[in-house]
Short mmCIF file of N, CA and C in Angstrom, two decimals:
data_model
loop_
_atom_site.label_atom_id
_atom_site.label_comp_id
_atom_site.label_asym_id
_atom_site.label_seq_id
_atom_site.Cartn_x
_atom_site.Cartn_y
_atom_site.Cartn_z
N UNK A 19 -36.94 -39.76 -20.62
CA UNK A 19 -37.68 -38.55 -20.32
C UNK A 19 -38.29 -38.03 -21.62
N UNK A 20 -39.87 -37.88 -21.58
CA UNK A 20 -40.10 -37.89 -22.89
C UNK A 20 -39.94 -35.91 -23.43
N UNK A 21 -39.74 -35.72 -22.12
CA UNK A 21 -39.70 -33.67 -22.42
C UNK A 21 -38.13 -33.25 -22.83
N UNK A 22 -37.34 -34.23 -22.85
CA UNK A 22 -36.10 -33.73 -22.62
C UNK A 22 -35.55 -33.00 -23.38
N UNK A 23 -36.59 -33.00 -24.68
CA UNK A 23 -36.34 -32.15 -26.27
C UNK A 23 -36.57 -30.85 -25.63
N UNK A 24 -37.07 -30.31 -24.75
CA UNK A 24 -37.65 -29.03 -24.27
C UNK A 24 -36.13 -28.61 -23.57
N UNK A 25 -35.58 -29.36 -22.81
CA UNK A 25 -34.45 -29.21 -22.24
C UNK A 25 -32.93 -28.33 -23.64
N UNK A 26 -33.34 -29.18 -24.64
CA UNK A 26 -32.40 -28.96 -25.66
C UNK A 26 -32.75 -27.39 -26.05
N UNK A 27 -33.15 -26.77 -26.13
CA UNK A 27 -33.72 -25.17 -26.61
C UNK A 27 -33.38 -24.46 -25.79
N UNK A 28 -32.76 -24.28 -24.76
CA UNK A 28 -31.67 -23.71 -24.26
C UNK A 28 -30.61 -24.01 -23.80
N UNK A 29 -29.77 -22.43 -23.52
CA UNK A 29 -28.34 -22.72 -23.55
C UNK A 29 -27.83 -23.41 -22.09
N UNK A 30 -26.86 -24.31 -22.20
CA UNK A 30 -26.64 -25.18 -21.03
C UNK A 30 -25.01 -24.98 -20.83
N UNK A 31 -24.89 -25.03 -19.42
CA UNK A 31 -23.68 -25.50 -19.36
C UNK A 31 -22.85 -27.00 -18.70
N UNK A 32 -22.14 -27.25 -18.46
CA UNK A 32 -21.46 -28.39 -18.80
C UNK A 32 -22.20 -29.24 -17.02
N UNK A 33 -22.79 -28.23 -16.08
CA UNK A 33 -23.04 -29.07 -14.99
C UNK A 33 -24.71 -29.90 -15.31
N UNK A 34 -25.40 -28.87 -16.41
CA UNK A 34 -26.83 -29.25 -16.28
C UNK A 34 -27.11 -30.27 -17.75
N UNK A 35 -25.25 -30.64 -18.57
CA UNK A 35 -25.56 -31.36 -19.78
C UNK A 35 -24.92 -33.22 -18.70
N UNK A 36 -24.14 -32.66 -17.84
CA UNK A 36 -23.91 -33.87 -17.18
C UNK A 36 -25.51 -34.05 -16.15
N UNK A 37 -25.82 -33.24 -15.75
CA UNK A 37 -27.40 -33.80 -15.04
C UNK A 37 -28.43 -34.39 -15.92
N UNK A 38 -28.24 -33.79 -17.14
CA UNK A 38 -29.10 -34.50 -18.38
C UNK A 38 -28.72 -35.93 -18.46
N UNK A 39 -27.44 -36.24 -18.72
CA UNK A 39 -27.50 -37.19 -19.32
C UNK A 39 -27.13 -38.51 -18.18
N UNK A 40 -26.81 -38.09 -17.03
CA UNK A 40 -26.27 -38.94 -15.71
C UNK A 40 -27.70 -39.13 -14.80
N UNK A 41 -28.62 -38.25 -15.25
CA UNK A 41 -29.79 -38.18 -13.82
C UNK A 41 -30.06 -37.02 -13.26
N UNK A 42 -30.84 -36.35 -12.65
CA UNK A 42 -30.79 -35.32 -12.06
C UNK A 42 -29.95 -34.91 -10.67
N UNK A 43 -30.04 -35.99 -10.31
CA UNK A 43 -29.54 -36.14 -8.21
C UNK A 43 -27.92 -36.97 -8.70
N UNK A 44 -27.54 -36.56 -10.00
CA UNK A 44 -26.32 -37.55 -10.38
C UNK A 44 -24.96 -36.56 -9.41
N UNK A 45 -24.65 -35.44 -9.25
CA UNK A 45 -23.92 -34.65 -8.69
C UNK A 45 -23.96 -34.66 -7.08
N UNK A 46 -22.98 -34.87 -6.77
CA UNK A 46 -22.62 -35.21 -5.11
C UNK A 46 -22.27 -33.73 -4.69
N UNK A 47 -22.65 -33.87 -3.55
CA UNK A 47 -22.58 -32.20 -2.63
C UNK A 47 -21.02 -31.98 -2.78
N UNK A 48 -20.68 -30.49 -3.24
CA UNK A 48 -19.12 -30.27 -3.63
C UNK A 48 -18.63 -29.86 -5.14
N UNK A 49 -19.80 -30.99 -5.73
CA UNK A 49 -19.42 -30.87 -7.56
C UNK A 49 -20.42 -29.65 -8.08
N UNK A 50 -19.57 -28.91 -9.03
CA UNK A 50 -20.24 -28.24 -10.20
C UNK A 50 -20.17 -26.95 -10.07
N UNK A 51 -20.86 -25.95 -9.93
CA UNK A 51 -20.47 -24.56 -9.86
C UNK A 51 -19.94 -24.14 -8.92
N UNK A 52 -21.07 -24.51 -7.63
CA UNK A 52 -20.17 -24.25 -6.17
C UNK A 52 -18.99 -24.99 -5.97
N UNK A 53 -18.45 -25.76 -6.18
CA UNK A 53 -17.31 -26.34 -6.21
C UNK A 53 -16.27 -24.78 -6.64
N UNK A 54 -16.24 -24.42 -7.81
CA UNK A 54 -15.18 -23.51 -8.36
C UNK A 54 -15.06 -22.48 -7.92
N UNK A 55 -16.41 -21.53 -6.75
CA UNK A 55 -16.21 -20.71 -6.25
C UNK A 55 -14.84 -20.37 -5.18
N UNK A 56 -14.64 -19.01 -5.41
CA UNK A 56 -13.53 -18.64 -4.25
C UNK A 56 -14.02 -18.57 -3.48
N UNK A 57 -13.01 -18.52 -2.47
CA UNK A 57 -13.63 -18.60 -0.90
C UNK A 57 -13.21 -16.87 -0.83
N UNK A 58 -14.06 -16.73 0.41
CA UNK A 58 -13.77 -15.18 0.58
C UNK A 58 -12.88 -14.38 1.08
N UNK A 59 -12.97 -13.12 0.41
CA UNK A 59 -11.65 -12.59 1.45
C UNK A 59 -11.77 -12.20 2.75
N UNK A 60 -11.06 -12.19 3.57
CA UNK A 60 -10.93 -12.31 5.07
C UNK A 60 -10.40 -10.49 5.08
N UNK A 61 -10.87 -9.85 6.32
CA UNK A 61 -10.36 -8.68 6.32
C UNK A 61 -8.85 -8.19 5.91
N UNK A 62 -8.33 -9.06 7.04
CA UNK A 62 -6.74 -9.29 6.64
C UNK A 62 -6.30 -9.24 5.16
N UNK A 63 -7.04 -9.98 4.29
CA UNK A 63 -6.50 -9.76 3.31
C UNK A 63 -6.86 -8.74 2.22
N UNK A 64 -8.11 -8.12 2.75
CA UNK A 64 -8.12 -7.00 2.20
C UNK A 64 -7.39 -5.48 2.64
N UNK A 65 -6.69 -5.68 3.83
CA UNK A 65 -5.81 -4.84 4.17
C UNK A 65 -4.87 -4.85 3.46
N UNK A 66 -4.22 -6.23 3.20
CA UNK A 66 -3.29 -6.34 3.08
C UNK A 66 -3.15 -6.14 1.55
N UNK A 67 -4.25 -6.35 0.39
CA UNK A 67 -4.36 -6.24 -0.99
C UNK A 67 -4.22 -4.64 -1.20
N UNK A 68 -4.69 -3.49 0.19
CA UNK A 68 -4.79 -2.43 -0.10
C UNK A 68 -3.54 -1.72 0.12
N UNK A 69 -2.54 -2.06 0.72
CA UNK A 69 -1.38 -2.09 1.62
C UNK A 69 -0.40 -2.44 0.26
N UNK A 70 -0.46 -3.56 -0.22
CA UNK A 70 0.42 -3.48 -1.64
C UNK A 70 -0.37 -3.06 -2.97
N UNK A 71 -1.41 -2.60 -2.91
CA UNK A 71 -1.66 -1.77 -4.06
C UNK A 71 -0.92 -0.64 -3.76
N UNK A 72 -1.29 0.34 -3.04
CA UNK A 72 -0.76 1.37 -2.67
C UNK A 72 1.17 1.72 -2.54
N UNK A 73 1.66 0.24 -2.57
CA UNK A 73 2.44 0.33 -2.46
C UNK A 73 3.55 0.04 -3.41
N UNK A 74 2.94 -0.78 -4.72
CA UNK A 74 3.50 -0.65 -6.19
C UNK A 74 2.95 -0.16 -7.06
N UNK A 75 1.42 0.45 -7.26
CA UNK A 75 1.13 1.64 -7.90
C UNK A 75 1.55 2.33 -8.99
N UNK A 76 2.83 2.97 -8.35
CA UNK A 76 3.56 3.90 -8.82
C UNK A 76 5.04 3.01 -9.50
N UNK A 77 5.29 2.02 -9.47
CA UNK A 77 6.40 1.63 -9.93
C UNK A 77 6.17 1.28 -11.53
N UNK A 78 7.73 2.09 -12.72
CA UNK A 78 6.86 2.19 -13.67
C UNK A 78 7.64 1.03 -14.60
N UNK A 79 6.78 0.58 -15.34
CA UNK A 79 7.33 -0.78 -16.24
C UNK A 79 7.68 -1.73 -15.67
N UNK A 80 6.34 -2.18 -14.50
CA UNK A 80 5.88 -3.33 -13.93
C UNK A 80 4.69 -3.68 -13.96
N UNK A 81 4.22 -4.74 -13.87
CA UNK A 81 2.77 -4.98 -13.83
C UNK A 81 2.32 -4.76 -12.62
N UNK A 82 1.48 -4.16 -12.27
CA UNK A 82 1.37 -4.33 -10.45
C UNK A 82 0.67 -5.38 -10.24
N UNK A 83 -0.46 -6.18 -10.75
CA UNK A 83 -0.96 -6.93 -10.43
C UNK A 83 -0.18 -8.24 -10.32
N UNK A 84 0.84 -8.35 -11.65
CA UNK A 84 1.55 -9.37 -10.94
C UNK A 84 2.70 -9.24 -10.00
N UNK A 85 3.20 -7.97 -9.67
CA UNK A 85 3.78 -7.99 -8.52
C UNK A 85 2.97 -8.19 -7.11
N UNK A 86 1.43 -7.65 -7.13
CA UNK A 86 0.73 -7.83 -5.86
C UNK A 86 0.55 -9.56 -6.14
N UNK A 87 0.30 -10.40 -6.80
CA UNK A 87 0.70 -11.71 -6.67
C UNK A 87 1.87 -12.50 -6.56
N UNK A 88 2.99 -11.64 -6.52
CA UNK A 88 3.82 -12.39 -6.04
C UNK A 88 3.67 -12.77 -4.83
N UNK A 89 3.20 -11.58 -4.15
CA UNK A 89 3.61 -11.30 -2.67
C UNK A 89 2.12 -11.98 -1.80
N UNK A 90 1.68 -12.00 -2.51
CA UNK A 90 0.26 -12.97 -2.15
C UNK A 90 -0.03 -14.75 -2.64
N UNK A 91 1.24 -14.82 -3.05
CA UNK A 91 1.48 -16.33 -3.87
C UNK A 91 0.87 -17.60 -2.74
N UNK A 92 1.14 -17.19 -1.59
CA UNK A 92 1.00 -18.01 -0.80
C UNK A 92 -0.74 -18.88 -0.56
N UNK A 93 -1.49 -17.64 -1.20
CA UNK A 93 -2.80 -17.84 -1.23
C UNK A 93 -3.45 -18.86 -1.82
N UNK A 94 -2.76 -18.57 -3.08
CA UNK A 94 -3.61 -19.35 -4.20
C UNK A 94 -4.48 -18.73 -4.81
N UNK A 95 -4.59 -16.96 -4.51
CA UNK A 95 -5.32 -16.69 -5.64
C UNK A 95 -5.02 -16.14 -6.90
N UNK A 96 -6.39 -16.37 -8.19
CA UNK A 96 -5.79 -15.95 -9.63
C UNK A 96 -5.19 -14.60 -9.85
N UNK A 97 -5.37 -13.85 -10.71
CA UNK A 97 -5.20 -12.87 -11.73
C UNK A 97 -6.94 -12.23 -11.33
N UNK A 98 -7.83 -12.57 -11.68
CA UNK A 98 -9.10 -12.45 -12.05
C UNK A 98 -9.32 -12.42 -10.74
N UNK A 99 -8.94 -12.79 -9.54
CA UNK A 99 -9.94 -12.85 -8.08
C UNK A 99 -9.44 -11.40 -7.95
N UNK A 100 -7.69 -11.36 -8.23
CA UNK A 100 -7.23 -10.04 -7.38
C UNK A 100 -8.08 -8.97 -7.87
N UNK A 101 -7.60 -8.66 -9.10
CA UNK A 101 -8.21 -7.51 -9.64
C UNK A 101 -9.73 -7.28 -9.84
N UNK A 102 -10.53 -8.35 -9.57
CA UNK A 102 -11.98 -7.80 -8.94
C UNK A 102 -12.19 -7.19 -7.92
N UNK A 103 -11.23 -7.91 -6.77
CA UNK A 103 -11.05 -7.66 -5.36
C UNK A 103 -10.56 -5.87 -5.36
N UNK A 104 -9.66 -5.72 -6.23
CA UNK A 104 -9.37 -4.24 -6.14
C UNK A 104 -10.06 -3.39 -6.90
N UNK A 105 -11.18 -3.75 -8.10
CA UNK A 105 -11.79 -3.57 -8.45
C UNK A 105 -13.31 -2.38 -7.67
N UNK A 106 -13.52 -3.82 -6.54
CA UNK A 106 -14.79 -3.70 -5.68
C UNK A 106 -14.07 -2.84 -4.36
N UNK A 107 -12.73 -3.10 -3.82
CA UNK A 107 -12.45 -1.92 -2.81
C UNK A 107 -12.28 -0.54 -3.32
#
């Protein structure tokens, strides 16, 4: 590719330095950013995120966030999903 120097002058990340150098159509449906996205929360579980916020809050010299992940362990979600999630409610 004789432009590909044009490609180099900005900042890239790791899905569009593997399309550089593999091909463009090199990524199979599934791989690369959308791949890492969370899936969404379901009402239920925003009841239920609001239901144990509210409900360790107040407990003092605990983390609440990692107590509301204990109790949500089953999910699979991070640190960073919850507290956006309670963030945005």
């Amino acid at each position: 590719n004789k432009k590909a120097f044009v490609e180099l002058l900005f900042w890239k990340n790791p899905t569009a330095v593997r399309e550089m150098t593999e091909g463009y159509s090199s990524l199979q449906e599934g791989e690369g950013a959308a791949r890492s996205r969370a899936p969404p929360w379901t009402p239920q579980e925003e009841q239920e995120l609001r239901e144990l916020y509210w409900k360790y809050k107040e407990v003092e010299g605990e983390d609440v966030i990692a107590t509301i992940l204990a109790h949500l362990a089953g999910r699979g979600r991070t640190r960073r999903q919850v507290v956006k999630q309670l963030v945005r409610l």
